[in-house]
Amino acid sequence: MTNPRIPLLIDTDPGVDDALALLMAFNDRRHQVVGLTIAAGNVGLAHTVANALKLCEVCGVDVPVFAGAADPLLHPAEDAAFVHGRDGFGDTGHAPAARAAESEHAALAILRLSHAHAGKLLLVALGPLTNVALALKLDPTLPDRVARCVVMGGAVSAHGNISAAAEFNIAFDPEAAHIVFTAFPRIDVADWEAVIAHGFLHADAERWLAADSPRAAFYASISAHNRAWSRAGRGERWHAADALAMAHALEPEGALEVLERPLAVELEGRHSRGATIVDWNRRHGRPDNAAILMRYDQARFEGLIERALAATG
């Protein structure tokens, strides 16, 4: 008798690196993607929803897509169109998907799916945490039904990518991140600093993208702008933040070092709003609520990406 597949719910804001993470999830036979809940972040909500639908169409997967928060909970935030293109998919002008999003709001879908898969659900959050925070405000018992929560976000020693101290996903909606990190007793964190430590060569990425697969061809197209921006600004290695978080979600056995510590989100600092403050020395007596990925098997990570791009079914 085969083991049942693990139900996987992905909250995301596609985005080029989100798209790579979704390709990895769609290609994983141990997991069943039960929904994509979509927020604004990398670009506006209309684009992130359209991008999720288009990627499902390219991959031939019938995963429901739920539109969620169009804005942060309290304060406006700038998107990352300069990294991902104005439409989030490199401004390639691809035809929109034929399918539309579901009518149910993303926050409600999170709660419903948490009941449908209670005790088994793997929740992976790849964008700003607005949808998850809204779900928690509607039902604070959500964490009781989630088997594991993985978040791509933060900069655990304040080497930020959107400000001096903060990472984009957390800084886009710090209040939402505060709600989520306060509510869940444990979150597996793949932060920006881990991402920088797990870059891969542009030459290898180009070889993977040459695979004879509609997925590779589509991803090569939508990622061209991002890869050119990365090569110009960061050199010979490309970094795919959400892909690392997804690798850790799908194959946690690939983690070589994880440190558990208390983590809080800064909401008020003049220079540090949106920063993830890790109490490395446990000075304040708070419980460890974050399991922080420090090192992941690089060969395993790259293999997951290569196989996802080459997949044909």
Tab-separated table of C-alpha atoms in Angstrom:
chain	number	residue	atom	x	y	z
A	1	MET	CA	0.000	0.000	0.000
A	2	THR	CA	1.409	3.363	-1.035
A	3	ASN	CA	1.569	6.267	1.385
A	4	PRO	CA	-0.977	9.022	0.694
A	5	ARG	CA	0.419	12.221	-0.742
A	6	ILE	CA	0.951	15.126	1.635
A	7	PRO	CA	-1.553	17.941	1.034
A	8	LEU	CA	0.330	21.129	0.135
A	9	LEU	CA	-1.215	24.604	0.238
A	10	ILE	CA	0.932	27.382	-1.228
A	11	ASP	CA	0.362	31.050	-0.419
A	12	THR	CA	2.235	33.018	-3.045
A	13	ASP	CA	2.655	36.207	-5.106
A	14	PRO	CA	4.049	35.037	-8.488
A	15	GLY	CA	6.787	36.391	-9.349
A	16	VAL	CA	9.575	34.663	-11.179
A	17	ASP	CA	11.086	32.864	-8.183
A	18	ASP	CA	7.600	31.890	-6.968
A	19	ALA	CA	7.017	30.309	-10.380
A	20	LEU	CA	10.134	28.167	-10.036
A	21	ALA	CA	8.988	27.031	-6.593
A	22	LEU	CA	5.573	26.127	-8.015
A	23	LEU	CA	7.195	24.076	-10.782
A	24	MET	CA	9.058	22.164	-8.075
A	25	ALA	CA	5.844	21.542	-6.139
A	26	PHE	CA	3.922	20.413	-9.222
A	27	ASN	CA	6.713	17.929	-9.999
A	28	ASP	CA	6.835	16.347	-6.530
A	29	ARG	CA	5.068	12.998	-6.306
A	30	ARG	CA	5.057	12.899	-2.498
A	31	HIS	CA	2.918	16.030	-2.295
A	32	GLN	CA	-0.445	17.038	-3.712
A	33	VAL	CA	-0.943	20.763	-4.284
A	34	VAL	CA	-4.477	21.396	-3.007
A	35	GLY	CA	-4.602	25.132	-3.655
A	36	LEU	CA	-2.768	28.325	-4.494
A	37	THR	CA	-3.786	31.325	-2.395
A	38	ILE	CA	-2.591	34.563	-3.947
A	39	ALA	CA	-1.616	37.931	-2.503
A	40	ALA	CA	-0.154	41.115	-3.891
A	41	GLY	CA	3.557	41.488	-3.339
A	42	ASN	CA	6.056	41.151	-6.144
A	43	VAL	CA	3.464	42.923	-8.310
A	44	GLY	CA	-0.204	43.813	-7.944
A	45	LEU	CA	-2.896	41.237	-7.263
A	46	ALA	CA	-4.360	41.208	-10.771
A	47	HIS	CA	-0.954	40.193	-12.112
A	48	THR	CA	-0.095	37.669	-9.390
A	49	VAL	CA	-3.447	35.896	-9.865
A	50	ALA	CA	-3.049	35.893	-13.647
A	51	ASN	CA	0.478	34.517	-13.298
A	52	ALA	CA	-0.624	31.673	-11.033
A	53	LEU	CA	-3.359	30.709	-13.482
A	54	LYS	CA	-0.991	30.873	-16.446
A	55	LEU	CA	1.596	28.665	-14.774
A	56	CYS	CA	-1.059	26.068	-13.963
A	57	GLU	CA	-2.130	26.115	-17.602
A	58	VAL	CA	1.418	25.725	-18.924
A	59	CYS	CA	1.973	22.783	-16.571
A	60	GLY	CA	-1.405	21.174	-17.280
A	61	VAL	CA	-2.351	21.061	-13.594
A	62	ASP	CA	-5.872	21.660	-12.349
A	63	VAL	CA	-5.067	23.337	-9.038
A	64	PRO	CA	-7.611	25.857	-7.712
A	65	VAL	CA	-6.374	29.448	-7.496
A	66	PHE	CA	-7.846	31.794	-4.883
A	67	ALA	CA	-7.382	35.569	-5.032
A	68	GLY	CA	-6.689	37.237	-1.723
A	69	ALA	CA	-5.313	40.477	-0.326
A	70	ALA	CA	-4.630	43.280	-2.776
A	71	ASP	CA	-2.863	45.421	-0.167
A	72	PRO	CA	-0.970	45.063	3.130
A	73	LEU	CA	-3.061	45.134	6.299
A	74	LEU	CA	-2.218	48.723	7.287
A	75	HIS	CA	0.384	50.607	5.280
A	76	PRO	CA	1.004	50.839	1.527
A	77	ALA	CA	4.107	49.116	0.209
A	78	GLU	CA	6.118	49.221	-3.001
A	79	ASP	CA	6.220	46.123	-5.193
A	80	ALA	CA	9.250	44.449	-6.787
A	81	ALA	CA	8.404	45.029	-10.442
A	82	PHE	CA	11.973	46.222	-11.034
A	83	VAL	CA	13.098	42.651	-10.329
A	84	HIS	CA	10.265	40.641	-11.883
A	85	GLY	CA	8.959	42.924	-14.637
A	86	ARG	CA	5.834	45.058	-14.455
A	87	ASP	CA	3.582	42.005	-14.852
A	88	GLY	CA	5.730	39.824	-12.570
A	89	PHE	CA	6.564	37.457	-15.418
A	90	GLY	CA	9.228	39.439	-17.242
A	91	ASP	CA	6.842	41.482	-19.437
A	92	THR	CA	6.900	38.759	-22.069
A	93	GLY	CA	3.362	39.417	-23.275
A	94	HIS	CA	2.174	35.820	-23.004
A	95	ALA	CA	-1.506	35.126	-23.594
A	96	PRO	CA	-3.600	35.003	-20.403
A	97	ALA	CA	-4.845	31.665	-19.119
A	98	ALA	CA	-8.284	30.511	-20.188
A	99	ARG	CA	-9.289	29.649	-16.616
A	100	ALA	CA	-10.362	32.170	-13.984
A	101	ALA	CA	-9.712	32.195	-10.264
A	102	GLU	CA	-12.211	30.696	-7.843
A	103	SER	CA	-14.792	32.980	-6.228
A	104	GLU	CA	-13.753	32.096	-2.671
A	105	HIS	CA	-11.377	34.529	-0.949
A	106	ALA	CA	-7.878	33.189	-0.256
A	107	ALA	CA	-8.180	33.606	3.531
A	108	LEU	CA	-11.393	31.589	3.567
A	109	ALA	CA	-9.831	28.949	1.338
A	110	ILE	CA	-6.904	28.609	3.743
A	111	LEU	CA	-9.301	27.928	6.604
A	112	ARG	CA	-11.485	25.521	4.616
A	113	LEU	CA	-8.511	23.526	3.353
A	114	SER	CA	-7.037	23.433	6.856
A	115	HIS	CA	-10.202	21.686	7.999
A	116	ALA	CA	-10.307	19.372	4.983
A	117	HIS	CA	-6.716	18.273	5.644
A	118	ALA	CA	-6.534	18.813	9.399
A	119	GLY	CA	-3.339	17.553	10.984
A	120	LYS	CA	-1.743	16.795	7.598
A	121	LEU	CA	-1.572	20.123	5.790
A	122	LEU	CA	1.789	21.552	4.721
A	123	LEU	CA	1.410	25.330	4.404
A	124	VAL	CA	4.143	27.063	2.426
A	125	ALA	CA	4.110	30.869	2.321
A	126	LEU	CA	6.270	32.374	-0.414
A	127	GLY	CA	5.106	35.995	-0.354
A	128	PRO	CA	3.848	38.628	2.058
A	129	LEU	CA	1.864	36.986	4.844
A	130	THR	CA	-1.320	39.046	4.485
A	131	ASN	CA	-3.623	36.171	3.507
A	132	VAL	CA	-2.406	33.942	6.333
A	133	ALA	CA	-2.775	36.787	8.837
A	134	LEU	CA	-6.347	37.424	7.685
A	135	ALA	CA	-7.134	33.724	8.083
A	136	LEU	CA	-5.692	33.792	11.611
A	137	LYS	CA	-7.819	36.804	12.554
A	138	LEU	CA	-10.902	34.960	11.335
A	139	ASP	CA	-9.909	31.745	13.120
A	140	PRO	CA	-6.999	31.753	15.596
A	141	THR	CA	-7.140	27.935	15.812
A	142	LEU	CA	-5.662	27.590	12.299
A	143	PRO	CA	-2.193	26.521	13.579
A	144	ASP	CA	-3.777	23.550	15.373
A	145	ARG	CA	-4.657	22.027	11.991
A	146	VAL	CA	-1.414	22.763	10.125
A	147	ALA	CA	1.163	19.988	10.341
A	148	ARG	CA	4.010	22.206	9.180
A	149	CYS	CA	4.367	25.844	8.126
A	150	VAL	CA	7.284	26.966	5.952
A	151	VAL	CA	7.894	30.673	5.312
A	152	MET	CA	10.247	32.274	2.831
A	153	GLY	CA	11.021	35.531	4.542
A	154	GLY	CA	13.242	37.500	6.825
A	155	ALA	CA	16.895	38.354	7.148
A	156	VAL	CA	17.965	36.762	10.381
A	157	SER	CA	21.078	38.842	10.974
A	158	ALA	CA	19.653	42.009	9.387
A	159	HIS	CA	21.324	41.740	5.971
A	160	GLY	CA	18.172	42.894	4.201
A	161	ASN	CA	17.367	43.022	0.493
A	162	ILE	CA	14.722	45.784	0.481
A	163	SER	CA	16.163	47.925	3.279
A	164	ALA	CA	19.341	47.799	5.326
A	165	ALA	CA	17.732	45.411	7.801
A	166	ALA	CA	14.604	43.913	6.198
A	167	GLU	CA	13.692	41.329	3.585
A	168	PHE	CA	10.981	42.079	1.015
A	169	ASN	CA	8.213	39.633	1.993
A	170	ILE	CA	8.253	40.627	5.659
A	171	ALA	CA	8.788	44.336	4.989
A	172	PHE	CA	5.862	44.446	2.527
A	173	ASP	CA	3.439	43.692	5.381
A	174	PRO	CA	5.189	43.608	8.762
A	175	GLU	CA	1.919	43.623	10.703
A	176	ALA	CA	0.813	40.454	8.918
A	177	ALA	CA	4.169	38.810	9.587
A	178	HIS	CA	3.909	39.755	13.264
A	179	ILE	CA	0.475	38.129	13.476
A	180	VAL	CA	1.704	34.921	11.828
A	181	PHE	CA	4.916	34.539	13.833
A	182	THR	CA	3.020	35.226	17.027
A	183	ALA	CA	0.273	32.704	16.262
A	184	PHE	CA	2.249	29.665	15.096
A	185	PRO	CA	4.237	27.826	17.767
A	186	ARG	CA	6.848	26.855	15.165
A	187	ILE	CA	7.593	28.101	11.665
A	188	ASP	CA	10.294	26.725	9.402
A	189	VAL	CA	12.066	29.795	8.018
A	190	ALA	CA	14.102	30.001	4.831
A	191	ASP	CA	15.390	33.568	4.955
A	192	TRP	CA	17.132	35.821	2.471
A	193	GLU	CA	20.554	35.178	3.967
A	194	ALA	CA	20.158	31.434	3.420
A	195	VAL	CA	19.137	32.200	-0.159
A	196	ILE	CA	22.328	34.177	-0.758
A	197	ALA	CA	24.324	31.241	0.601
A	198	HIS	CA	22.661	28.847	-1.860
A	199	GLY	CA	23.035	30.545	-5.231
A	200	PHE	CA	23.697	28.531	-8.361
A	201	LEU	CA	25.708	29.315	-11.472
A	202	HIS	CA	23.992	31.104	-14.335
A	203	ALA	CA	25.664	28.647	-16.696
A	204	ASP	CA	24.000	25.735	-14.907
A	205	ALA	CA	20.633	27.474	-14.963
A	206	GLU	CA	20.933	28.076	-18.686
A	207	ARG	CA	21.687	24.405	-19.224
A	208	TRP	CA	18.628	23.390	-17.173
A	209	LEU	CA	16.466	25.860	-19.108
A	210	ALA	CA	17.509	24.245	-22.394
A	211	ALA	CA	15.530	21.088	-21.500
A	212	ASP	CA	13.011	19.912	-24.097
A	213	SER	CA	9.984	20.796	-22.001
A	214	PRO	CA	7.211	23.401	-22.261
A	215	ARG	CA	7.892	24.213	-18.610
A	216	ALA	CA	11.566	24.990	-19.270
A	217	ALA	CA	10.738	27.043	-22.366
A	218	PHE	CA	8.123	29.088	-20.527
A	219	TYR	CA	10.334	29.613	-17.515
A	220	ALA	CA	13.284	30.609	-19.698
A	221	SER	CA	11.071	33.292	-21.223
A	222	ILE	CA	9.613	34.759	-18.041
A	223	SER	CA	12.899	34.639	-16.115
A	224	ALA	CA	15.099	36.279	-18.769
A	225	HIS	CA	14.614	39.783	-17.327
A	226	ASN	CA	15.289	38.584	-13.786
A	227	ARG	CA	18.364	36.612	-14.778
A	228	ALA	CA	19.822	39.572	-16.661
A	229	TRP	CA	19.157	41.848	-13.674
A	230	SER	CA	20.767	39.313	-11.349
A	231	ARG	CA	23.828	38.773	-13.535
A	232	ALA	CA	24.408	42.527	-13.768
A	233	GLY	CA	23.976	43.134	-10.046
A	234	ARG	CA	25.166	39.966	-8.330
A	235	GLY	CA	27.606	38.290	-10.679
A	236	GLU	CA	27.952	34.668	-11.684
A	237	ARG	CA	25.398	33.187	-9.295
A	238	TRP	CA	21.629	33.427	-9.546
A	239	HIS	CA	19.456	33.260	-6.423
A	240	ALA	CA	15.909	31.882	-6.335
A	241	ALA	CA	14.519	32.600	-2.886
A	242	ASP	CA	11.214	30.766	-3.109
A	243	ALA	CA	12.857	27.742	-4.711
A	244	LEU	CA	15.052	27.246	-1.655
A	245	ALA	CA	12.034	27.484	0.657
A	246	MET	CA	10.191	24.973	-1.499
A	247	ALA	CA	13.136	22.566	-1.479
A	248	HIS	CA	13.135	22.737	2.320
A	249	ALA	CA	9.362	22.187	2.359
A	250	LEU	CA	9.356	19.238	-0.048
A	251	GLU	CA	12.537	17.517	1.159
A	252	PRO	CA	13.334	18.668	4.705
A	253	GLU	CA	15.820	15.823	4.982
A	254	GLY	CA	18.089	17.959	2.767
A	255	ALA	CA	18.634	20.473	5.580
A	256	LEU	CA	22.194	20.245	6.885
A	257	GLU	CA	21.834	22.829	9.653
A	258	VAL	CA	18.732	24.295	11.305
A	259	LEU	CA	18.808	26.559	14.379
A	260	GLU	CA	15.740	27.069	16.561
A	261	ARG	CA	15.400	30.508	18.154
A	262	PRO	CA	12.788	33.098	19.156
A	263	LEU	CA	11.972	35.434	16.256
A	264	ALA	CA	10.002	38.691	16.370
A	265	VAL	CA	9.058	41.177	13.645
A	266	GLU	CA	9.974	44.839	14.141
A	267	LEU	CA	6.983	47.106	13.458
A	268	GLU	CA	8.179	50.548	14.506
A	269	GLY	CA	11.908	51.035	13.983
A	270	ARG	CA	12.986	54.096	12.028
A	271	HIS	CA	15.670	52.100	10.258
A	272	SER	CA	14.449	48.570	10.904
A	273	ARG	CA	10.698	48.322	10.251
A	274	GLY	CA	10.033	44.856	8.854
A	275	ALA	CA	13.237	43.380	10.249
A	276	THR	CA	13.152	39.885	11.723
A	277	ILE	CA	14.789	40.115	15.129
A	278	VAL	CA	16.253	36.788	16.233
A	279	ASP	CA	17.105	36.378	19.896
A	280	TRP	CA	20.219	34.337	19.166
A	281	ASN	CA	21.270	34.236	22.822
A	282	ARG	CA	17.724	33.694	24.160
A	283	ARG	CA	18.044	36.724	26.427
A	284	HIS	CA	14.348	37.465	26.820
A	285	GLY	CA	12.952	34.067	27.731
A	286	ARG	CA	10.552	33.765	24.810
A	287	PRO	CA	9.988	30.305	23.343
A	288	ASP	CA	11.751	29.244	20.154
A	289	ASN	CA	9.164	29.854	17.442
A	290	ALA	CA	11.402	29.756	14.363
A	291	ALA	CA	13.406	26.863	12.969
A	292	ILE	CA	15.862	28.771	10.800
A	293	LEU	CA	17.426	27.036	7.804
A	294	MET	CA	21.146	27.752	7.788
A	295	ARG	CA	22.496	25.188	5.320
A	296	TYR	CA	20.790	22.955	2.746
A	297	ASP	CA	22.307	20.238	0.534
A	298	GLN	CA	23.253	22.256	-2.569
A	299	ALA	CA	23.309	19.278	-4.931
A	300	ARG	CA	19.847	18.187	-3.770
A	301	PHE	CA	18.534	21.741	-4.201
A	302	GLU	CA	19.887	22.073	-7.713
A	303	GLY	CA	18.619	18.616	-8.646
A	304	LEU	CA	15.086	19.534	-7.600
A	305	ILE	CA	15.210	22.618	-9.828
A	306	GLU	CA	16.696	20.778	-12.805
A	307	ARG	CA	14.092	17.999	-12.643
A	308	ALA	CA	11.221	20.464	-12.235
A	309	LEU	CA	12.249	22.361	-15.357
A	310	ALA	CA	12.704	19.198	-17.400
A	311	ALA	CA	9.353	17.711	-16.340
A	312	THR	CA	6.880	17.044	-19.130
A	313	GLY	CA	3.927	15.684	-17.166
